[in-house]
Amino acid sequence: MSNPLADMDKPDVIFCIGTNMTECHPVAATRIKQAIKRGAKLIVADPRKISLANMANLYLPLRVGSDVALLLGMAHVIARDGLVNRSFINDRTDKGEAFLEHVQQFTPQWAAKISGLNPCDIEQAAHWYAQAERSAIYYTLGITEHICGVDNVQSLCNLALMTGHIGREGTGINPMRGQNNIQGAGDAGAVPANYPGFQPVTDPLSQEKFKQLYGREMDPEKGITKVSALNECGKSIHAMLIDGENTVVSDPDRSHCLRSLESLEHLVVIDIFLTETAELADVVLPATAWGETDGVCVNTERRVQRLRQAVPPHGEAKPDWWIISQIAQRLAVPGFEFESAKDVFNELCSLSPIYAGLDWDRIEKAEYQWPVPEKDHPGTPILHVDEFKNGRGLFSLIHYRDPAEVVDENYPVWLTTGRRLEAYHTRTQTGRAAGIDYLLPEESLEVNPENLAEWNLTDGGYANLTSRRGTVKIRVKSSGRSPLGTVFCSFSFNDVPVNILTGSGYDPVTETAELKVCPVRVEPA
Amino acid sequence: MITESKPVVTATMTLDGREVTYTEGETIYEVARRANIEVPTLCYDPRLEPFGACRLCIVEVEGGRNPVASCTTPAVAGMVVHTQTEAVEKHRRTLLELVASENPEENINPLRGYASQELNQLLEKHDVQPGRFQGKHSGTSNKDDNPFILRDYNHCISCYRCVRVCAEQEGDHAITMMNRGFEKQITAEFDIRLKESACTFCGQCVQTCPTGALGDRKAMRAEAQKEDFKKTRSVCPYCGVGCQVDLLSKEDRLVGIQPAMDGPANEGALCIKGQFAFDFVQHEDRLSKPLVRGEDGKLHEVDWDTALDRAAEGFKKVRQQHGNHAIYGVASGRAPSEASYTMQKFIRAGFGTNQIDNCSRA
Amino acid sequence: MNDRATDRVLIDQWREEPAPLLPLLHAFQERDGWLTEDVLRAVSADLNIPLAELFGTVTFYHHFSQEPPGRELPRVCDGPVCRFQGAPNLIEKLNAKPMPCAGRCDGPVPVLQSDEVLTGTSFDQLKTNPSPLPPPNPGAIEECVFAHIREPGRATLKGYRETGGYDCLKRVLAETPEHLVSVITESRLAGRGGAGFSTGKKWAMVAKAPGQPKTIVCNADEGEPGCFKDRVLLNYDPHAILEGMILAAYATGASRGFIYLRYEYPEAQAVLEHAVAEALDAGFLGQSICGKAGFDFDIFVRRGAGAYICGEEGSLLNSLEGKHPFPRNRPPFPVTNGFEDLPTAVNNVETFAAVPPIVNHGADWYQSLGSGDHAGTKVVSLSGDIQCPGNYEVPIGLPLKTLLYDWAGGPREGQSIQAVSMAGLSGGFLGGGDLDEVTLDEPSVRSRGSFLGAAGIIVFDERRNMVDVAKNAMAFFAEESCGKCFPCRIGTERLTERLNGSALFNDSDSWHEEVADIEKTMMATSACGLGVAAPNITRSLQKYFPEQIAAHLK
């Protein structure tokens, strides 16, 4: 997030797109509810009538995968109606003129045709967003899990840049991260393109730095992404070390995942449970769970916080860092003589510019949001205040693209997937928490009541859901949250492996799968 | 709705003989708290709008006929306030005796909730003995069978902190006050179960309840264990908001969760997952020993050395046969940063490649 | 049954109106007989009120029903006067629900069924009787609000205009609002609902307060047992109230007005709505009143649903806004943060009715109506064990004795007066020598530990068991306590139990000790007038009737 969570009740206009925040980030959503109470306007763009939509002053029920069209249409209106922030564009950005010219072609009528929205609602959203003193954008995987995920994000950036709604309190572009330490994993360098602290692996200076630190030559090329790696299993990839991820259930195209992992010569999984993924491993190493170990995690607003041990490890479980270090030592890799999480974290701080001002003891009270470049730095709650990371903000000239697969005669229904309040991810954790079943005993497919009869389904009965990749049987639930012709379910339940169906396409830049759009056929089962 | 930033206006008033400075808009109660003057209250929660129900926070303001509720009365320049006069203390005692009289006497286990001891502590502090003002009890326990929230309204004192936290903080508006006066009950609409209401089981009502009328049913499973619980500050293991929590443990058992009232991301709030979905940690399905696939194709428990040797051996072999780039590391977005750091270091320092990613793409 | 679409038609009639919740719920209750779950769901969705909150609010009121027979169920007044006139018998015969004092204490027992008020002392005599007019001016002393009320046709625009009604508007509008405020301030007119705050000062504060639109609210939620003075003004002189409100609007710069009318006065609602329509037609309401550009003012009649506490101005405003009708914390006061958090003048019916005569006759004239140093008049509702019950407009400062014996004919044949209540029930009782000495003004009444308030006076002769009277009075306060503040919520219940014998005591000392402690704490710490005043009942009982308490404790 460019702005802190505490900022969420400060905007005059809040634009939530592709985020089911009340279910996926409930505590953040409470701040939006409070902002509404104080008089903020809420615009919600989401194909489903989620509960945020019910709170919205303006709800934009766009067709799945049409976000770029909506955002281009809004940019057009902002430019057309003279609502751009000229001085911001001049002082802080590049390619502004080209962008303003580029959006001239994308009228709200054009956007409406693609998205199924009313053109005057698109205008209204553009006016509200642009005219407010402070407008903030919040988004989640509804934006990124598309073949055009990067285009979606850049389209949002364009809106913020053309109106100057960034770098100030109560504004910004704010992705809500879905896992407690997914931010920290990226910060720590567990990505193919960056060393810790987002130092590019392709940068010769960084290469030299890590060569010194790690005592060996560094690969000047980026690594491949996990998605590519799964494709390469048995081809160029032959061994994997997977820590705490249930790839088989959470990733798209489950059969492909299974085949990939099975074709590895060597698979080592570190986890707290024998997950569907761990069951495929040659070696399974039991890790300490949350509550059993000390450590650090970083939240969606870049706040660096301490996790603390409350109870002894279960059985012989060991901390992840210890396990990996032990393997490394057995391979005679130097530099793994860590004795505590503190040692590990302090080493990370010492070589990451964004953590340079931090160490284990300084984050005791969770006061810091990175970047914290030196010891007496107060941290950076708001990013991009005076300049952008690379100096000037760059407009991107985006065009709308259809999803990888669109509905047709054989697959006439849009399936979109997501999460539910009571279940987390693949339920390895929530599925083992007493009482959760009382509220959410099983997965079901949300179908608009008007579609029920049309498709010969009964509320509470079963349906077969078929995509180009497979079929899943699922209970049917009548729900006004689903628009006509679009159905929804979560991927949390292993007995309804909906990711058998997904995997139609991937964003070419990030290789994120298009989990939000999957044409299917719905038939009574 | 955003008003331009105005300079902070400060002024002074006198509190128990001391001159204190306050900021315009502060209530007498807030000023007193800052001045470390303890004023009792049962209906106050700093996150909520001032309410003024319990009247325990009354103070005397010179020149006023009656004492005023300090939680709802703004500080005024030059005001002379006494928080502990004999008359005020007598009223507080009477009020506490009245509150004690409306419910059955019972020791409330602190596992019920964060604030569950507030009433009993006040009764103790003011040395209130039961027995005065005997009469009808208010409140009837609700038979709601949900596994998370005990609704033991036999202990309800109608401070409405639960109703207010649900409306003002959580924004769910799931519960309300039914009827009037002594007959008042806390219910969802049409007196339905919470499951059928707008309740999202975030648990905030439980944690703000000052009597334990609302209780954390999951934590209460450990009531029979005699020893006190220990609190360990940590961060919720679920989404990326990063709510701070206190883990409650008894000896080696993790028994419950309470929100950190001063957590920067959550300020006392949690959701159903953070509040109630903690017991995967000590679940019987947990892996307790390393496993290695045997000749029979099945996974077998082994000791750590065997497993680690086997893990390392496999990587060595693949490196020999296919080169460094054939080994790939997937870090976890749910493990601590130290796990991700060592994982990427393992790949980069161990094999010299960038064949590393995390699970953020799923 | 009605479906969602027909619900929506009704909702659409009201949703854009100011203060829509109460009239909308009444409309549904009138249509269906009671408020169904479906209706509450529809109202919640369309008015954007959380369902739980709406449900809680509905349960707060006596007269909203969520089950059959709903509004068809007869309700019989079991107030302190009707109790002696056959109410218990009527309740049994009609299988009716008791309701708190319905403001007809100057006649037979009222029975409310649907929107009809029948009266009678026994089952077979029930019929619609017109609400009693004030008895003929008994003291031959000049009246203010009652000067013309007995004239036939007074409730119509024509009747009102015959004696110069609305004539002063043109003249006042030619002068500044400040001038009007100063006239009212100089007259020393003070809140006639009982609080006694200077009306002129209140209006000046609203005029000065920032924020638009401003609002005038007429508090016609006359719920105090033994008070029925507003009823007669509402029924027989509605235009005087409207004119008073219009003048208030001009004085303060308000553009909208509400009359918050208690549920138990259905006939007054019809009268008021007719009067508002007439005034609108005649150009005394609406846009550019009397041709004065920029002076726009509308009045909306809103009917309560049966909750004594809604007579308290904070509760009343919450109720109007469709919120849970708890009193509001003060400060801030309604003059700056009233209806919808904007500046609002809330005045009583009688206060507004006094304004046009003051404007017509001058501040000095009004002051001179009082006795001695006291300014003006007060309508007293006199009822109970007295020859001629009714509303009497008395000069402030009139001896109680004069009212009881000279004006109202004294006690019933062969009886003597044991006690009177003050301020309806809120002032507790006066008895003994005080009955002969007290004069009808706040300083005199307050010096006896009571207060005049809205000036309901109920007479109890020697036949009455005062502990029993006190018990019923306290039960009323307990029933009507909103339940927000602890001292009132628990205190009224505990005092009731100490009067009805359900709380057992080994010795009378501990009874007295407990009662005294509750009284002191309620009076000092309660959040609104209800809890502050309720202990007047037990305090005065102990003061004047210790022997009856002793007998009760045996």
Coordinates of C-alpha atoms in Angstrom, one line a residue, chain C residues 204-507:
Chain C
A204 CA -31.6 34.0 20.3
M205 CA -29.2 31.1 20.6
V206 CA -30.7 29.2 17.7
A207 CA -30.7 32.4 15.6
K208 CA -27.0 32.9 16.4
A209 CA -26.0 29.2 15.9
P210 CA -24.2 28.3 12.7
G211 CA -25.7 25.7 10.3
Q212 CA -28.7 25.4 8.0
P213 CA -31.5 24.4 7.8
K214 CA -32.7 25.3 11.3
T215 CA -35.7 23.6 12.8
I216 CA -38.6 24.4 15.1
V217 CA -40.0 21.5 17.0
C218 CA -43.2 21.7 18.9
N219 CA -43.1 19.2 21.7
A220 CA -46.7 17.8 21.8
D221 CA -45.7 14.5 23.4
E222 CA -47.6 15.3 26.5
G223 CA -46.9 12.0 28.4
E224 CA -46.7 13.1 32.0
P225 CA -49.5 11.4 34.0
G226 CA -52.1 13.9 35.1
C227 CA -51.1 16.4 32.4
F228 CA -53.6 17.2 29.6
K229 CA -53.2 20.9 29.0
D230 CA -51.6 20.5 25.6
R231 CA -54.4 18.3 24.5
V232 CA -56.9 21.1 24.8
L233 CA -54.7 23.6 22.9
L234 CA -54.0 21.1 20.2
N235 CA -57.7 20.2 19.8
Y236 CA -59.2 23.6 20.1
D237 CA -56.6 26.2 19.2
P238 CA -54.2 24.6 16.6
H239 CA -53.6 27.8 14.7
A240 CA -52.3 29.6 17.8
I241 CA -49.6 26.9 18.0
L242 CA -48.9 27.1 14.3
E243 CA -48.7 30.9 14.5
G244 CA -46.3 30.6 17.4
M245 CA -44.1 28.3 15.5
I246 CA -44.1 30.5 12.4
L247 CA -43.1 33.4 14.6
A248 CA -40.4 31.2 16.1
A249 CA -39.2 30.3 12.6
Y250 CA -38.9 34.0 11.7
A251 CA -37.1 34.8 15.0
T252 CA -34.6 32.0 14.5
G253 CA -34.2 31.7 10.7
A254 CA -35.7 28.2 10.7
S255 CA -37.2 26.8 7.6
R256 CA -38.8 23.6 8.8
G257 CA -41.0 22.7 11.7
F258 CA -42.3 19.5 13.3
I259 CA -45.0 18.9 15.7
Y260 CA -44.2 15.7 17.6
L261 CA -47.6 14.6 18.8
R262 CA -48.1 11.8 21.3
Y263 CA -49.7 8.7 19.9
E264 CA -52.6 8.8 22.3
Y265 CA -54.0 12.0 20.7
P266 CA -55.3 10.7 17.4
E267 CA -58.0 13.4 17.1
A268 CA -55.4 16.1 17.5
Q269 CA -53.5 14.8 14.6
A270 CA -56.5 15.3 12.3
V271 CA -57.1 18.8 13.7
L272 CA -53.4 19.7 13.2
E273 CA -53.1 18.4 9.7
H274 CA -56.2 20.2 8.7
A275 CA -54.9 23.4 10.3
V276 CA -51.5 23.0 8.5
A277 CA -53.3 22.6 5.2
E278 CA -55.4 25.7 5.8
A279 CA -52.4 27.8 6.8
L280 CA -50.5 26.6 3.8
D281 CA -53.4 27.5 1.6
A282 CA -53.7 30.9 3.1
G283 CA -50.0 31.6 2.6
F284 CA -49.0 31.5 6.3
L285 CA -46.8 28.5 5.6
G286 CA -44.7 27.5 2.7
Q287 CA -42.7 29.7 0.5
S288 CA -42.5 33.5 0.9
I289 CA -44.8 33.6 3.9
C290 CA -47.1 36.7 3.8
G291 CA -45.3 37.7 0.7
K292 CA -42.0 38.1 2.5
A293 CA -39.4 36.9 0.1
G294 CA -37.0 34.4 1.6
F295 CA -39.2 33.6 4.5
D296 CA -40.0 29.9 3.9
F297 CA -41.3 27.6 6.6
D298 CA -43.1 24.3 6.5
I299 CA -44.6 22.3 9.4
F300 CA -44.8 18.5 9.5
V301 CA -46.9 16.6 12.0
R302 CA -45.2 13.5 13.3
R303 CA -47.0 11.1 15.6
G304 CA -45.1 9.3 18.3
A305 CA -45.7 5.7 19.1
G306 CA -46.0 5.6 22.9
A307 CA -42.9 6.4 24.9
Y308 CA -42.9 8.8 27.8
I309 CA -39.2 9.5 27.4
C310 CA -39.9 11.0 24.0
G311 CA -41.2 14.0 25.8
E312 CA -37.5 14.6 26.8
E313 CA -36.1 16.7 24.0
G314 CA -33.1 14.6 23.2
S315 CA -35.2 11.5 23.0
L316 CA -37.8 13.3 21.0
L317 CA -35.1 14.4 18.4
N318 CA -33.7 10.9 18.2
S319 CA -37.2 9.6 17.7
L320 CA -37.9 12.1 15.0
E321 CA -34.7 11.1 13.3
G322 CA -35.7 7.4 13.4
K323 CA -33.0 6.5 15.9
H324 CA -33.3 4.6 19.2
P325 CA -35.0 7.1 21.4
F326 CA -32.5 7.4 24.2
P327 CA -31.9 10.9 25.6
R328 CA -28.9 12.7 24.3
N329 CA -25.9 13.8 26.2
R330 CA -25.8 17.5 27.0
P331 CA -23.9 19.5 26.0
P332 CA -24.2 20.0 23.1
F333 CA -27.8 21.3 23.4
P334 CA -30.4 21.3 20.7
V335 CA -30.0 25.0 20.1
T336 CA -26.8 24.2 18.4
N337 CA -27.0 20.5 17.7
G338 CA -30.6 19.5 17.5
F339 CA -32.6 17.8 14.6
E340 CA -30.1 16.2 12.3
D341 CA -27.4 17.8 14.4
L342 CA -28.4 21.3 13.3
P343 CA -29.7 24.3 15.4
T344 CA -33.2 23.6 16.7
A345 CA -35.6 25.3 19.0
V346 CA -37.7 22.7 20.9
N347 CA -40.6 24.3 22.7
N348 CA -43.8 23.1 24.3
V349 CA -47.3 23.5 22.9
E350 CA -48.3 26.0 25.5
T351 CA -45.2 28.1 25.0
F352 CA -45.9 28.4 21.3
A353 CA -49.6 29.2 21.9
A354 CA -48.6 32.0 24.2
V355 CA -46.4 33.7 21.6
P356 CA -49.1 35.3 19.4
P357 CA -51.0 36.9 22.3
I358 CA -47.7 38.3 23.6
V359 CA -46.8 39.7 20.2
N360 CA -50.3 41.2 20.0
H361 CA -50.5 42.6 23.4
G362 CA -46.9 43.3 24.3
A363 CA -44.3 42.0 26.7
D364 CA -45.5 44.2 29.5
W365 CA -49.1 42.9 29.2
Y366 CA -47.9 39.3 29.5
Q367 CA -45.7 40.0 32.5
S368 CA -48.6 41.7 34.2
L369 CA -50.7 38.6 34.0
G370 CA -48.7 37.0 36.7
S371 CA -49.3 37.4 40.4
G372 CA -46.9 39.7 42.3
D373 CA -43.4 39.5 40.8
H374 CA -44.3 36.5 38.7
A375 CA -44.7 36.9 34.9
G376 CA -47.5 35.4 32.9
T377 CA -49.8 32.5 33.3
K378 CA -49.6 28.7 33.4
V379 CA -52.1 26.2 32.5
V380 CA -52.7 23.7 35.3
S381 CA -54.3 20.3 34.6
L382 CA -56.2 19.5 37.7
S383 CA -57.7 16.1 38.2
G384 CA -58.4 13.3 40.6
D385 CA -60.5 13.7 43.7
I386 CA -61.9 17.2 43.0
Q387 CA -65.3 18.6 42.2
C388 CA -64.4 20.2 38.9
P389 CA -61.3 18.7 37.2
G390 CA -60.0 20.4 34.1
N391 CA -57.5 22.8 32.7
Y392 CA -57.2 26.1 34.4
E393 CA -55.0 29.0 33.2
V394 CA -53.8 30.5 36.4
P395 CA -51.7 33.6 37.1
I396 CA -48.3 32.3 38.1
G397 CA -48.1 32.7 41.9
L398 CA -51.8 31.8 42.6
P399 CA -52.2 30.1 45.9
L400 CA -52.9 26.3 45.4
K401 CA -55.7 26.6 47.9
T402 CA -57.5 29.2 45.7
L403 CA -57.3 26.9 42.7
L404 CA -58.5 23.8 44.7
Y405 CA -61.3 25.3 46.7
D406 CA -62.4 28.5 45.0
W407 CA -61.9 27.6 41.3
A408 CA -62.4 23.9 41.3
G409 CA -65.0 23.5 44.0
G410 CA -62.9 21.6 46.6
P411 CA -62.9 17.9 47.4
R412 CA -65.7 15.6 46.6
E413 CA -68.7 15.5 48.9
G414 CA -67.8 14.4 52.4
Q415 CA -64.1 14.0 51.6
S416 CA -61.0 16.0 52.5
I417 CA -57.9 16.4 50.5
Q418 CA -55.0 14.3 51.7
A419 CA -52.4 15.1 49.1
V420 CA -51.8 16.5 45.6
S421 CA -49.2 15.5 43.1
M422 CA -47.1 18.1 41.4
A423 CA -45.7 18.2 37.9
G424 CA -48.0 15.3 37.0
L425 CA -46.2 12.7 39.0
S426 CA -42.6 13.9 38.6
G427 CA -42.9 16.4 41.4
G428 CA -44.0 13.8 43.9
F429 CA -46.7 14.8 46.5
L430 CA -47.6 17.8 48.7
G431 CA -49.6 17.2 51.8
G432 CA -50.2 18.6 55.2
G433 CA -49.8 22.3 55.9
D434 CA -48.1 22.8 52.6
L435 CA -51.4 22.4 50.8
D436 CA -52.5 25.6 52.4
E437 CA -49.3 27.5 52.0
V438 CA -47.9 26.8 48.6
T439 CA -48.4 29.1 45.7
L440 CA -48.3 28.0 42.1
D441 CA -44.8 29.1 41.1
E442 CA -41.5 27.3 41.0
P443 CA -39.8 29.1 43.9
S444 CA -42.7 28.3 46.2
V445 CA -43.1 24.7 45.1
R446 CA -39.4 24.0 45.0
S447 CA -39.0 25.3 48.5
R448 CA -41.2 22.3 49.5
G449 CA -38.8 19.9 47.7
S450 CA -41.1 19.5 44.7
F451 CA -41.6 21.4 41.4
L452 CA -44.4 22.8 39.4
G453 CA -43.1 21.5 36.0
A454 CA -45.8 21.0 33.4
A455 CA -48.3 21.7 36.2
G456 CA -50.3 18.5 36.3
I457 CA -51.9 18.4 39.7
I458 CA -53.7 15.2 40.8
V459 CA -55.8 15.4 44.0
F460 CA -56.0 12.5 46.4
D461 CA -58.5 12.5 49.1
E462 CA -58.4 10.6 52.4
R463 CA -59.7 7.4 50.9
R464 CA -56.5 6.8 49.0
N465 CA -53.6 4.6 50.2
M466 CA -50.6 6.8 49.3
V467 CA -48.1 4.0 49.4
D468 CA -50.2 2.3 46.7
V469 CA -50.4 5.5 44.7
A470 CA -46.6 5.9 45.1
K471 CA -46.1 2.3 44.0
N472 CA -48.0 2.8 40.8
A473 CA -46.3 6.0 40.1
M474 CA -42.9 4.4 40.6
A475 CA -43.9 1.4 38.5
F476 CA -44.8 3.9 35.7
F477 CA -41.3 5.5 35.9
A478 CA -39.7 2.0 35.9
E479 CA -41.8 1.0 32.9
E480 CA -40.9 4.2 31.0
S481 CA -37.2 4.4 32.0
C482 CA -35.4 4.2 28.7
G483 CA -32.8 1.8 30.1
K484 CA -29.7 3.8 29.2
C485 CA -28.4 5.2 32.5
F486 CA -27.8 2.8 35.4
P487 CA -29.2 4.8 38.3
C488 CA -32.6 5.2 36.6
R489 CA -32.8 1.8 35.0
I490 CA -32.0 -0.1 38.2
G491 CA -33.2 2.6 40.7
T492 CA -36.8 2.9 39.5
E493 CA -37.0 -0.9 39.5
R494 CA -35.6 -1.2 43.0
L495 CA -37.8 1.6 44.4
T496 CA -40.9 0.0 42.8
E497 CA -40.0 -3.3 44.5
R498 CA -39.6 -1.5 47.8
L499 CA -43.1 0.0 47.5
N500 CA -44.9 -3.1 46.2
G501 CA -43.6 -5.4 49.0
S502 CA -41.7 -7.8 46.8
A503 CA -38.4 -6.8 48.4
L504 CA -38.4 -8.2 51.9
F505 CA -36.8 -6.4 54.9
N506 CA -36.0 -7.5 58.4
D507 CA -36.3 -4.0 59.8

